mmCIF file of C-alpha atoms in Angstrom:
data_model
loop_
_atom_site.group_PDB
_atom_site.id
_atom_site.type_symbol
_atom_site.label_atom_id
_atom_site.label_comp_id
_atom_site.label_asym_id
_atom_site.label_seq_id
_atom_site.Cartn_x
_atom_site.Cartn_y
_atom_site.Cartn_z
ATOM 1 C CA MET A 1 20.205 16.978 -3.116
ATOM 2 C CA THR A 2 23.927 17.151 -2.366
ATOM 3 C CA ARG A 3 24.066 18.320 1.228
ATOM 4 C CA VAL A 4 23.129 15.912 3.997
ATOM 5 C CA SER A 5 20.597 18.322 5.499
ATOM 6 C CA ASP A 6 18.875 18.823 2.138
ATOM 7 C CA LEU A 7 18.744 15.071 1.577
ATOM 8 C CA GLN A 8 17.222 14.499 5.000
ATOM 9 C CA ARG A 9 14.567 17.134 4.348
ATOM 10 C CA THR A 10 13.751 15.490 1.038
ATOM 11 C CA ARG A 11 13.490 12.125 2.757
ATOM 12 C CA TRP A 12 11.018 13.490 5.303
ATOM 13 C CA ALA A 13 9.035 15.247 2.570
ATOM 14 C CA VAL A 14 8.631 12.017 0.600
ATOM 15 C CA ALA A 15 7.869 10.133 3.824
ATOM 16 C CA THR A 16 5.046 12.637 4.385
ATOM 17 C CA GLY A 17 3.481 11.463 1.121
ATOM 18 C CA PHE A 18 3.501 7.846 2.305
ATOM 19 C CA PHE A 19 2.092 8.872 5.687
ATOM 20 C CA LEU A 20 -0.734 10.940 4.174
ATOM 21 C CA GLN A 21 -1.733 8.117 1.842
ATOM 22 C CA GLY A 22 -2.135 5.720 4.775
ATOM 23 C CA LEU A 23 -3.900 8.348 6.879
ATOM 24 C CA VAL A 24 -6.522 9.275 4.279
ATOM 25 C CA PHE A 25 -7.123 5.673 3.253
ATOM 26 C CA ALA A 26 -7.786 4.531 6.819
ATOM 27 C CA ALA A 27 -9.825 7.620 7.704
ATOM 28 C CA ILE A 28 -12.246 6.801 4.873
ATOM 29 C CA VAL A 29 -12.312 2.996 4.847
ATOM 30 C CA THR A 30 -12.681 2.557 8.605
ATOM 31 C CA GLN A 31 -15.766 4.785 8.505
ATOM 32 C CA ALA A 32 -17.519 2.400 6.124
ATOM 33 C CA PRO A 33 -20.295 1.699 8.677
ATOM 34 C CA ARG A 34 -21.113 5.434 8.821
ATOM 35 C CA ILE A 35 -21.215 5.566 5.021
ATOM 36 C CA LYS A 36 -23.577 2.576 4.904
ATOM 37 C CA ASP A 37 -25.886 4.086 7.518
ATOM 38 C CA ARG A 38 -25.907 7.525 5.957
ATOM 39 C CA PHE A 39 -26.802 6.355 2.454
ATOM 40 C CA GLY A 40 -28.614 3.100 3.218
ATOM 41 C CA ILE A 41 -26.049 1.032 1.308
ATOM 42 C CA ASP A 42 -25.829 -2.705 1.968
ATOM 43 C CA ASP A 43 -22.634 -4.789 2.048
ATOM 44 C CA GLY A 44 -22.938 -5.621 -1.634
ATOM 45 C CA GLY A 45 -23.228 -1.979 -2.638
ATOM 46 C CA LEU A 46 -20.248 -0.998 -0.516
ATOM 47 C CA THR A 47 -18.206 -3.829 -2.015
ATOM 48 C CA LEU A 48 -18.998 -2.600 -5.531
ATOM 49 C CA ILE A 49 -17.809 0.893 -4.598
ATOM 50 C CA LEU A 50 -14.554 -0.479 -3.178
ATOM 51 C CA VAL A 51 -13.976 -2.563 -6.313
ATOM 52 C CA LEU A 52 -14.591 0.562 -8.399
ATOM 53 C CA VAL A 53 -11.963 2.395 -6.346
ATOM 54 C CA ALA A 54 -9.474 -0.429 -6.945
ATOM 55 C CA VAL A 55 -10.084 -0.405 -10.714
ATOM 56 C CA LEU A 56 -9.786 3.374 -10.938
ATOM 57 C CA SER A 57 -6.633 3.252 -8.848
ATOM 58 C CA GLY A 58 -5.023 1.276 -11.649
ATOM 59 C CA VAL A 59 -6.043 4.026 -14.069
ATOM 60 C CA GLY A 60 -4.648 6.631 -11.672
ATOM 61 C CA SER A 61 -1.339 4.800 -11.539
ATOM 62 C CA VAL A 62 -1.021 4.911 -15.331
ATOM 63 C CA LEU A 63 -1.934 8.617 -15.350
ATOM 64 C CA ALA A 64 0.796 9.278 -12.784
ATOM 65 C CA GLY A 65 3.280 7.639 -15.143
ATOM 66 C CA LEU A 66 2.155 9.944 -17.952
ATOM 67 C CA VAL A 67 2.515 13.035 -15.765
ATOM 68 C CA ALA A 68 5.909 11.891 -14.472
ATOM 69 C CA GLU A 69 7.138 11.349 -18.015
ATOM 70 C CA ARG A 70 5.958 14.711 -19.328
ATOM 71 C CA ARG A 71 6.715 16.756 -16.198
ATOM 72 C CA SER A 72 8.224 14.878 -13.227
ATOM 73 C CA SER A 73 7.255 12.428 -10.500
ATOM 74 C CA ALA A 74 7.356 15.377 -8.081
ATOM 75 C CA VAL A 75 4.493 17.016 -9.990
ATOM 76 C CA ALA A 76 2.652 13.702 -10.224
ATOM 77 C CA LEU A 77 2.838 13.126 -6.465
ATOM 78 C CA ARG A 78 1.909 16.702 -5.570
ATOM 79 C CA VAL A 79 -1.207 16.657 -7.760
ATOM 80 C CA ALA A 80 -2.134 13.162 -6.581
ATOM 81 C CA LEU A 81 -1.955 14.095 -2.883
ATOM 82 C CA LEU A 82 -4.202 17.095 -3.480
ATOM 83 C CA THR A 83 -6.576 14.787 -5.364
ATOM 84 C CA ILE A 84 -6.989 12.314 -2.484
ATOM 85 C CA GLY A 85 -7.582 15.257 -0.148
ATOM 86 C CA ALA A 86 -10.268 16.558 -2.501
ATOM 87 C CA GLY A 87 -11.686 13.054 -2.802
ATOM 88 C CA ALA A 88 -11.958 12.743 0.976
ATOM 89 C CA LEU A 89 -13.764 16.087 1.166
ATOM 90 C CA LEU A 90 -16.185 15.107 -1.611
ATOM 91 C CA VAL A 91 -16.929 11.761 0.044
ATOM 92 C CA GLY A 92 -17.757 13.638 3.234
ATOM 93 C CA ILE A 93 -20.110 16.202 1.697
ATOM 94 C CA ALA A 94 -21.778 14.017 -0.980
ATOM 95 C CA PRO A 95 -25.576 14.296 -0.459
ATOM 96 C CA THR A 96 -26.671 11.394 -2.672
ATOM 97 C CA VAL A 97 -25.427 7.946 -3.679
ATOM 98 C CA PRO A 98 -24.579 8.990 -7.292
ATOM 99 C CA LEU A 99 -22.516 11.905 -6.008
ATOM 100 C CA LEU A 100 -20.892 9.599 -3.447
ATOM 101 C CA VAL A 101 -19.851 7.296 -6.283
ATOM 102 C CA GLY A 102 -18.492 10.324 -8.141
ATOM 103 C CA ALA A 103 -16.512 11.302 -5.062
ATOM 104 C CA PHE A 104 -15.011 7.824 -4.862
ATOM 105 C CA VAL A 105 -14.074 8.099 -8.556
ATOM 106 C CA VAL A 106 -11.973 11.155 -7.709
ATOM 107 C CA TYR A 107 -10.519 9.446 -4.668
ATOM 108 C CA GLY A 108 -9.739 6.212 -6.549
ATOM 109 C CA LEU A 109 -7.840 8.030 -9.296
ATOM 110 C CA GLY A 110 -5.891 9.907 -6.642
ATOM 111 C CA VAL A 111 -5.052 6.776 -4.651
ATOM 112 C CA GLY A 112 -3.443 5.075 -7.638
ATOM 113 C CA ALA A 113 -1.525 8.185 -8.582
ATOM 114 C CA VAL A 114 -0.218 8.646 -5.029
ATOM 115 C CA ASP A 115 0.846 5.002 -4.794
ATOM 116 C CA ALA A 116 2.823 5.329 -8.010
ATOM 117 C CA GLY A 117 4.189 8.812 -7.307
ATOM 118 C CA MET A 118 5.365 8.116 -3.759
ATOM 119 C CA ASN A 119 7.248 4.994 -4.871
ATOM 120 C CA MET A 120 8.816 6.877 -7.789
ATOM 121 C CA GLN A 121 10.053 9.476 -5.337
ATOM 122 C CA GLY A 122 11.041 6.897 -2.741
ATOM 123 C CA VAL A 123 13.407 5.001 -5.043
ATOM 124 C CA ARG A 124 15.085 8.245 -6.075
ATOM 125 C CA VAL A 125 15.723 9.186 -2.455
ATOM 126 C CA GLN A 126 17.045 5.686 -1.772
ATOM 127 C CA GLU A 127 19.390 6.041 -4.737
ATOM 128 C CA ALA A 128 20.699 9.325 -3.326
ATOM 129 C CA TYR A 129 21.259 7.729 0.086
ATOM 130 C CA GLY A 130 23.026 4.742 -1.435
ATOM 131 C CA ARG A 131 21.444 2.298 0.995
ATOM 132 C CA SER A 132 18.103 0.641 1.637
ATOM 133 C CA ILE A 133 15.455 3.001 3.053
ATOM 134 C CA MET A 134 12.359 2.016 1.039
ATOM 135 C CA ALA A 135 10.999 -0.243 3.771
ATOM 136 C CA SER A 136 10.893 2.648 6.235
ATOM 137 C CA PHE A 137 8.864 4.696 3.742
ATOM 138 C CA HIS A 138 6.266 1.926 3.617
ATOM 139 C CA GLY A 139 6.425 1.777 7.401
ATOM 140 C CA LEU A 140 5.268 5.400 7.494
ATOM 141 C CA TRP A 141 2.278 4.355 5.365
ATOM 142 C CA SER A 142 1.381 1.834 8.077
ATOM 143 C CA VAL A 143 1.777 4.482 10.794
ATOM 144 C CA GLY A 144 -0.538 6.780 8.860
ATOM 145 C CA GLY A 145 -3.056 3.958 8.527
ATOM 146 C CA ILE A 146 -3.037 3.261 12.260
ATOM 147 C CA LEU A 147 -3.464 6.941 13.133
ATOM 148 C CA GLY A 148 -6.207 7.291 10.528
ATOM 149 C CA ALA A 149 -8.094 4.386 12.089
ATOM 150 C CA LEU A 150 -7.681 5.883 15.570
ATOM 151 C CA TYR A 151 -8.907 9.222 14.244
ATOM 152 C CA ALA A 152 -11.995 7.584 12.729
ATOM 153 C CA ALA A 153 -12.715 5.848 16.027
ATOM 154 C CA GLY A 154 -12.296 9.112 17.910
ATOM 155 C CA VAL A 155 -14.606 11.182 15.710
ATOM 156 C CA ALA A 156 -17.227 8.446 15.929
ATOM 157 C CA GLU A 157 -16.954 8.454 19.729
ATOM 158 C CA VAL A 158 -17.497 12.213 19.998
ATOM 159 C CA ASP A 159 -20.136 12.068 17.242
ATOM 160 C CA LEU A 160 -18.348 14.566 14.988
ATOM 161 C CA PRO A 161 -20.362 14.889 11.744
ATOM 162 C CA PHE A 162 -19.061 12.701 8.951
ATOM 163 C CA ALA A 163 -18.561 15.649 6.598
ATOM 164 C CA ALA A 164 -16.627 17.613 9.220
ATOM 165 C CA SER A 165 -14.375 14.664 10.027
ATOM 166 C CA LEU A 166 -13.314 14.227 6.410
ATOM 167 C CA ALA A 167 -13.013 17.978 5.904
ATOM 168 C CA VAL A 168 -10.359 17.963 8.626
ATOM 169 C CA VAL A 169 -8.549 15.117 6.849
ATOM 170 C CA ALA A 170 -8.706 17.024 3.553
ATOM 171 C CA LEU A 171 -7.358 20.193 5.203
ATOM 172 C CA VAL A 172 -4.452 18.346 6.831
ATOM 173 C CA THR A 173 -3.641 16.553 3.589
ATOM 174 C CA GLY A 174 -3.684 19.746 1.537
ATOM 175 C CA ALA A 175 -1.538 21.711 3.967
ATOM 176 C CA ALA A 176 1.001 18.946 4.612
ATOM 177 C CA SER A 177 1.361 17.935 0.964
ATOM 178 C CA THR A 178 1.783 21.550 -0.167
ATOM 179 C CA ALA A 179 4.538 22.080 2.386
ATOM 180 C CA ALA A 180 6.264 18.772 1.578
ATOM 181 C CA ALA A 181 6.089 19.239 -2.200
ATOM 182 C CA THR A 182 8.767 21.939 -2.138
ATOM 183 C CA ARG A 183 11.280 19.235 -1.150
ATOM 184 C CA PHE A 184 10.290 16.494 -3.601
ATOM 185 C CA VAL A 185 12.918 15.260 -6.077
ATOM 186 C CA ASP A 186 12.040 17.351 -9.133
ATOM 187 C CA VAL A 187 13.819 15.381 -11.880
ATOM 188 C CA ARG A 188 12.257 14.590 -15.237
ATOM 189 C CA GLU A 189 12.996 11.353 -17.062
ATOM 190 C CA HIS A 190 14.388 12.273 -20.467
ATOM 191 C CA ASP A 191 12.579 9.590 -22.401
ATOM 192 C CA PRO A 192 9.571 11.308 -23.990
ATOM 193 C CA GLY A 193 6.974 9.078 -25.575
ATOM 194 C CA LEU A 194 7.887 5.945 -23.603
ATOM 195 C CA SER A 195 4.615 5.528 -21.748
ATOM 196 C CA GLY A 196 2.657 6.377 -24.868
ATOM 197 C CA ALA A 197 4.480 3.801 -26.980
ATOM 198 C CA GLY A 198 4.358 1.221 -24.224
ATOM 199 C CA LEU A 199 6.279 -1.410 -26.159
ATOM 200 C CA ASP A 200 9.633 0.196 -25.321
ATOM 201 C CA LEU A 201 9.126 -0.465 -21.619
ATOM 202 C CA PRO A 202 11.396 -3.202 -20.169
ATOM 203 C CA TRP A 203 8.563 -5.568 -19.345
ATOM 204 C CA ARG A 204 10.444 -8.535 -17.867
ATOM 205 C CA PRO A 205 11.374 -6.880 -14.535
ATOM 206 C CA VAL A 206 7.953 -5.193 -14.436
ATOM 207 C CA LEU A 207 6.271 -8.588 -14.693
ATOM 208 C CA VAL A 208 8.649 -10.421 -12.333
ATOM 209 C CA PHE A 209 8.498 -7.908 -9.504
ATOM 210 C CA GLY A 210 4.876 -7.128 -10.324
ATOM 211 C CA LEU A 211 4.075 -10.771 -9.623
ATOM 212 C CA VAL A 212 5.544 -10.364 -6.126
ATOM 213 C CA VAL A 213 3.492 -7.206 -5.586
ATOM 214 C CA LEU A 214 0.325 -8.956 -6.785
ATOM 215 C CA VAL A 215 0.841 -11.974 -4.517
ATOM 216 C CA PHE A 216 1.644 -9.787 -1.522
ATOM 217 C CA TYR A 217 -1.345 -7.475 -1.883
ATOM 218 C CA ALA A 218 -3.671 -10.415 -2.513
ATOM 219 C CA ALA A 219 -2.610 -11.856 0.845
ATOM 220 C CA ASP A 220 -2.512 -8.445 2.525
ATOM 221 C CA THR A 221 -6.022 -7.442 1.422
ATOM 222 C CA GLY A 222 -7.467 -10.809 2.380
ATOM 223 C CA ILE A 223 -5.943 -10.598 5.852
ATOM 224 C CA LEU A 224 -6.968 -6.996 6.493
ATOM 225 C CA THR A 225 -10.504 -7.646 5.257
ATOM 226 C CA TRP A 226 -11.249 -11.059 6.769
ATOM 227 C CA SER A 227 -8.977 -11.596 9.793
ATOM 228 C CA THR A 228 -11.461 -10.158 12.292
ATOM 229 C CA VAL A 229 -14.330 -12.137 10.774
ATOM 230 C CA TYR A 230 -12.204 -15.273 10.885
ATOM 231 C CA LEU A 231 -11.552 -14.965 14.601
ATOM 232 C CA GLU A 232 -15.203 -14.259 15.368
ATOM 233 C CA ASP A 233 -16.896 -16.843 13.149
ATOM 234 C CA ALA A 234 -14.368 -19.666 12.903
ATOM 235 C CA LEU A 235 -12.638 -19.471 16.289
ATOM 236 C CA ASP A 236 -15.503 -18.041 18.385
ATOM 237 C CA ALA A 237 -13.506 -15.033 19.574
ATOM 238 C CA SER A 238 -15.347 -12.254 21.378
ATOM 239 C CA THR A 239 -15.979 -8.928 19.667
ATOM 240 C CA SER A 240 -13.290 -7.337 21.840
ATOM 241 C CA ILE A 241 -10.650 -9.967 20.973
ATOM 242 C CA ALA A 242 -11.321 -10.446 17.247
ATOM 243 C CA PRO A 243 -9.934 -7.033 16.101
ATOM 244 C CA LEU A 244 -6.583 -7.959 17.652
ATOM 245 C CA ALA A 245 -5.891 -10.095 14.574
ATOM 246 C CA TYR A 246 -5.858 -6.951 12.409
ATOM 247 C CA GLY A 247 -3.730 -5.135 14.968
ATOM 248 C CA ALA A 248 -1.279 -8.036 15.276
ATOM 249 C CA TYR A 249 -0.781 -8.190 11.508
ATOM 250 C CA GLN A 250 -0.198 -4.437 11.312
ATOM 251 C CA GLY A 251 2.170 -4.650 14.277
ATOM 252 C CA GLY A 252 4.211 -7.319 12.515
ATOM 253 C CA ALA A 253 4.248 -5.193 9.364
ATOM 254 C CA LEU A 254 5.566 -2.190 11.292
ATOM 255 C CA VAL A 255 8.425 -4.216 12.785
ATOM 256 C CA SER A 256 9.225 -5.676 9.365
ATOM 257 C CA ARG A 257 9.326 -2.342 7.592
ATOM 258 C CA PHE A 258 11.128 -0.258 10.183
ATOM 259 C CA GLY A 259 13.668 -3.007 10.848
ATOM 260 C CA GLY A 260 13.842 -4.397 7.337
ATOM 261 C CA ASP A 261 16.206 -1.810 5.868
ATOM 262 C CA LEU A 262 18.909 -2.659 8.396
ATOM 263 C CA VAL A 263 18.609 -6.378 7.628
ATOM 264 C CA VAL A 264 18.735 -5.707 3.872
ATOM 265 C CA ARG A 265 21.936 -3.689 4.279
ATOM 266 C CA ARG A 266 23.569 -6.587 6.100
ATOM 267 C CA LEU A 267 22.259 -9.583 4.161
ATOM 268 C CA GLY A 268 21.134 -8.237 0.797
ATOM 269 C CA ALA A 269 17.673 -8.080 -0.758
ATOM 270 C CA ALA A 270 17.487 -11.641 -2.109
ATOM 271 C CA PRO A 271 18.143 -13.387 1.253
ATOM 272 C CA VAL A 272 15.652 -11.069 2.959
ATOM 273 C CA VAL A 273 12.984 -11.970 0.385
ATOM 274 C CA LEU A 274 13.627 -15.668 1.021
ATOM 275 C CA ILE A 275 13.564 -15.249 4.805
ATOM 276 C CA GLY A 276 10.531 -12.937 4.783
ATOM 277 C CA THR A 277 8.525 -15.225 2.523
ATOM 278 C CA THR A 278 9.368 -18.277 4.629
ATOM 279 C CA VAL A 279 8.449 -16.513 7.874
ATOM 280 C CA GLY A 280 5.198 -15.330 6.287
ATOM 281 C CA LEU A 281 4.326 -18.869 5.238
ATOM 282 C CA VAL A 282 4.937 -20.097 8.792
ATOM 283 C CA GLY A 283 2.551 -17.396 10.010
ATOM 284 C CA LEU A 284 -0.132 -18.306 7.470
ATOM 285 C CA LEU A 285 0.147 -21.984 8.330
ATOM 286 C CA THR A 286 -0.272 -21.095 12.005
ATOM 287 C CA VAL A 287 -3.411 -19.125 11.141
ATOM 288 C CA VAL A 288 -4.902 -22.021 9.173
ATOM 289 C CA VAL A 289 -4.310 -24.691 11.843
ATOM 290 C CA SER A 290 -4.844 -22.484 14.902
ATOM 291 C CA PRO A 291 -7.060 -24.129 17.539
ATOM 292 C CA ALA A 292 -7.738 -20.887 19.442
ATOM 293 C CA PRO A 293 -7.858 -17.102 18.873
ATOM 294 C CA ALA A 294 -4.576 -16.496 20.707
ATOM 295 C CA VAL A 295 -2.688 -18.822 18.358
ATOM 296 C CA ALA A 296 -4.260 -17.190 15.286
ATOM 297 C CA ILE A 297 -3.323 -13.727 16.559
ATOM 298 C CA ILE A 298 0.300 -14.848 16.885
ATOM 299 C CA GLY A 299 0.074 -16.299 13.386
ATOM 300 C CA PHE A 300 -1.150 -12.996 11.941
ATOM 301 C CA PHE A 301 1.697 -11.132 13.671
ATOM 302 C CA VAL A 302 4.266 -13.544 12.199
ATOM 303 C CA THR A 303 2.639 -13.232 8.768
ATOM 304 C CA GLY A 304 2.959 -9.447 8.825
ATOM 305 C CA LEU A 305 6.512 -9.730 10.118
ATOM 306 C CA GLY A 306 7.504 -11.857 7.148
ATOM 307 C CA LEU A 307 5.488 -10.573 4.190
ATOM 308 C CA ALA A 308 5.371 -6.800 4.699
ATOM 309 C CA ILE A 309 8.947 -6.321 3.479
ATOM 310 C CA LEU A 310 8.111 -7.684 0.010
ATOM 311 C CA ALA A 311 6.370 -4.612 -1.443
ATOM 312 C CA PRO A 312 9.078 -2.007 -0.727
ATOM 313 C CA LEU A 313 11.828 -4.348 -1.896
ATOM 314 C CA SER A 314 9.927 -5.006 -5.126
ATOM 315 C CA PHE A 315 9.752 -1.304 -5.997
ATOM 316 C CA ALA A 316 13.424 -0.839 -5.112
ATOM 317 C CA ALA A 317 14.450 -3.878 -7.174
ATOM 318 C CA LEU A 318 12.462 -2.699 -10.191
ATOM 319 C CA ALA A 319 14.087 0.745 -10.032
ATOM 320 C CA ALA A 320 17.524 -0.900 -10.066
ATOM 321 C CA ALA A 321 16.637 -3.305 -12.879
ATOM 322 C CA VAL A 322 15.370 -0.851 -15.517
ATOM 323 C CA PRO A 323 17.169 1.991 -17.330
ATOM 324 C CA PRO A 324 16.959 5.349 -15.501
ATOM 325 C CA GLY A 325 14.869 6.816 -18.304
ATOM 326 C CA ALA A 326 12.190 4.165 -17.833
ATOM 327 C CA ARG A 327 12.061 4.099 -14.043
ATOM 328 C CA ASP A 328 9.001 6.216 -13.284
ATOM 329 C CA VAL A 329 6.872 4.706 -16.049
ATOM 330 C CA ALA A 330 7.929 1.179 -15.043
ATOM 331 C CA ILE A 331 6.910 1.820 -11.419
ATOM 332 C CA ALA A 332 3.568 3.236 -12.536
ATOM 333 C CA ARG A 333 2.873 0.162 -14.653
ATOM 334 C CA MET A 334 3.989 -2.342 -12.014
ATOM 335 C CA ASN A 335 1.881 -0.587 -9.401
ATOM 336 C CA ILE A 336 -1.244 -1.816 -11.225
ATOM 337 C CA ALA A 337 -0.447 -5.251 -9.765
ATOM 338 C CA ASN A 338 -1.197 -3.731 -6.353
ATOM 339 C CA TYR A 339 -4.874 -3.323 -7.241
ATOM 340 C CA LEU A 340 -5.168 -6.575 -9.167
ATOM 341 C CA GLY A 341 -3.883 -8.315 -6.052
ATOM 342 C CA ALA A 342 -6.284 -6.419 -3.818
ATOM 343 C CA ILE A 343 -9.276 -7.391 -5.951
ATOM 344 C CA MET A 344 -8.125 -10.990 -6.247
ATOM 345 C CA GLY A 345 -7.283 -11.405 -2.561
ATOM 346 C CA GLY A 346 -10.431 -9.845 -1.215
ATOM 347 C CA GLY A 347 -12.575 -11.652 -3.774
ATOM 348 C CA LEU A 348 -11.135 -15.161 -3.447
ATOM 349 C CA ILE A 349 -10.950 -15.164 0.330
ATOM 350 C CA GLY A 350 -14.344 -13.497 0.473
ATOM 351 C CA ALA A 351 -15.820 -16.214 -1.736
ATOM 352 C CA ALA A 352 -14.413 -18.886 0.562
ATOM 353 C CA ALA A 353 -15.704 -17.004 3.573
ATOM 354 C CA SER A 354 -19.217 -16.734 2.156
ATOM 355 C CA ALA A 355 -19.150 -20.456 1.545
ATOM 356 C CA ASP A 356 -18.668 -21.081 5.288
ATOM 357 C CA HIS A 357 -15.083 -22.215 4.829
ATOM 358 C CA LEU A 358 -13.409 -19.415 6.755
ATOM 359 C CA ARG A 359 -10.793 -21.656 8.337
ATOM 360 C CA TRP A 360 -9.625 -22.761 4.914
ATOM 361 C CA ALA A 361 -9.962 -19.374 3.253
ATOM 362 C CA PHE A 362 -6.415 -18.540 4.323
ATOM 363 C CA VAL A 363 -5.140 -21.598 2.498
ATOM 364 C CA ILE A 364 -5.428 -19.424 -0.623
ATOM 365 C CA PRO A 365 -2.519 -17.103 0.308
ATOM 366 C CA LEU A 366 -0.714 -20.097 1.806
ATOM 367 C CA VAL A 367 -0.519 -21.722 -1.638
ATOM 368 C CA THR A 368 0.058 -18.524 -3.665
ATOM 369 C CA VAL A 369 2.784 -16.853 -1.581
ATOM 370 C CA PRO A 370 5.406 -19.578 -2.327
ATOM 371 C CA VAL A 371 5.524 -18.208 -5.896
ATOM 372 C CA VAL A 372 7.640 -15.391 -4.451
ATOM 373 C CA LEU A 373 10.407 -17.881 -3.644
ATOM 374 C CA LEU A 374 10.879 -18.447 -7.378
ATOM 375 C CA THR A 375 11.661 -14.751 -7.901
ATOM 376 C CA ALA A 376 14.141 -14.251 -5.039
ATOM 377 C CA ARG A 377 17.227 -14.515 -7.252
ATOM 378 C CA SER A 378 15.933 -11.610 -9.351
ATOM 379 C CA PHE A 379 16.216 -9.328 -6.324
ATOM 380 C CA GLY A 380 19.930 -10.087 -6.142
ATOM 381 C CA ALA A 381 20.418 -9.781 -9.906
ATOM 382 C CA ALA A 382 19.038 -6.231 -9.806
ATOM 383 C CA ARG A 383 22.369 -5.134 -8.210
ATOM 384 C CA GLN A 384 20.741 -2.611 -5.942
ATOM 385 C CA ARG A 385 22.863 -0.063 -4.133
ATOM 386 C CA LEU A 386 21.759 -1.116 -0.653
#
C-alpha cells in the first residue's frame, strides 16, 4: 500500500464492505412485513428474532477478532461478507419458521463479524492515508442502507418473489465482496493469544470509546425504529408524511459522515465530538417539544447531523489509543457495545412507546447522550493522525 493508486483501490475495496453491509441489512429488515405475512409471525415473534440477531452479532464480532488475530482482518472481513450473503439467501428460501430462525442465526453471526472486520480494515486505511477518512466509510454504509431500502420497495412493487429478491442480494454481495477482497489490507497482528487471554487487552480505551458507541447506537436504533410511529401516533402525521422522519435522520447522517472528515482535519476529533453531541442534543430536544410533524422532521435531521459522526470517530480513536498488536481484537471487543446499544435503545424507547408515552420516549436518548460530553477529551488524548 505504498503507491497512491494502490491505496485508493484499497480504500474503495474497504468502502465496498461498508456499502454491502448497509445494503444487505436494509434489504432484509425493510422486508419485515413480507416475512411476517409469509410465516404468520406477529410483532412479538419478529422482535424476538431481531433481538436474537443482535445477540448473535456480538458473538460474531468476537469471532472476527479471533480470526483477525490468527489470520488477518482481511480474512475475517472476506469470510464475514460471504456469510451475510449466505444468510440473506437462507432467509429468502427458508420454508419454515425454525429454518428461518436458523437462517437469521447465520446472518446475525455474519453481521457482527462484518461490523468488526470493516472497522478493523477502515482504521488501517485511515492510518495509511494519514488523515481522517473513517466517517466517509460509515457514510457508504448509510448509502448502502438507503439503496437497500429502495430495492426492497421496488421488488415489493413489482411483486418479485421474496426468495428471488434476496437471492439477487446474495449474488451481488458474493460477487462484490470476492472482487474487493483482493485489495483488503492483509496484515496480521503479531500478538498471538491476546484474544484468548483477554486480560492483556487494554480495556480502558475499549470501555471509554465503547460507552460512546453504546450511547450512539441506543439513540440511533430508537430513532430508526420509532420515529415514523412517533410522527403518526403522537403528532397525527399522515402515512405519507410520517416516513420522512426516518429519511430526515438518515439525510442528516449522510451530511455528517461525508462532511465530517473535513471538519475533523481542521478542528480535531475532540472539538467535533463536542460540537456533534451538542447539535444532536438540540435536535433531540426539538423532537421532544415539537408541536407539529414538520418541526419533528427538522429535529430528526439535526439529530442525525450531530450524532452520526460519533461512531466512526470512536473506532478511529480506539485504534490510535491501543498498541498496534491489540488493535483488531480491541475493535472486535468494543464493537459489542454496538449491539448492546441497539437492544437497549429499541427496548427502552419501545417500552415507553407501548406505554402511550411516545412524545416522552425520546427523552431517553436526550438524557443519555450527554454522557458523551464527558469522554470528549479522550478523543484528543488518543493523538490520532488526522
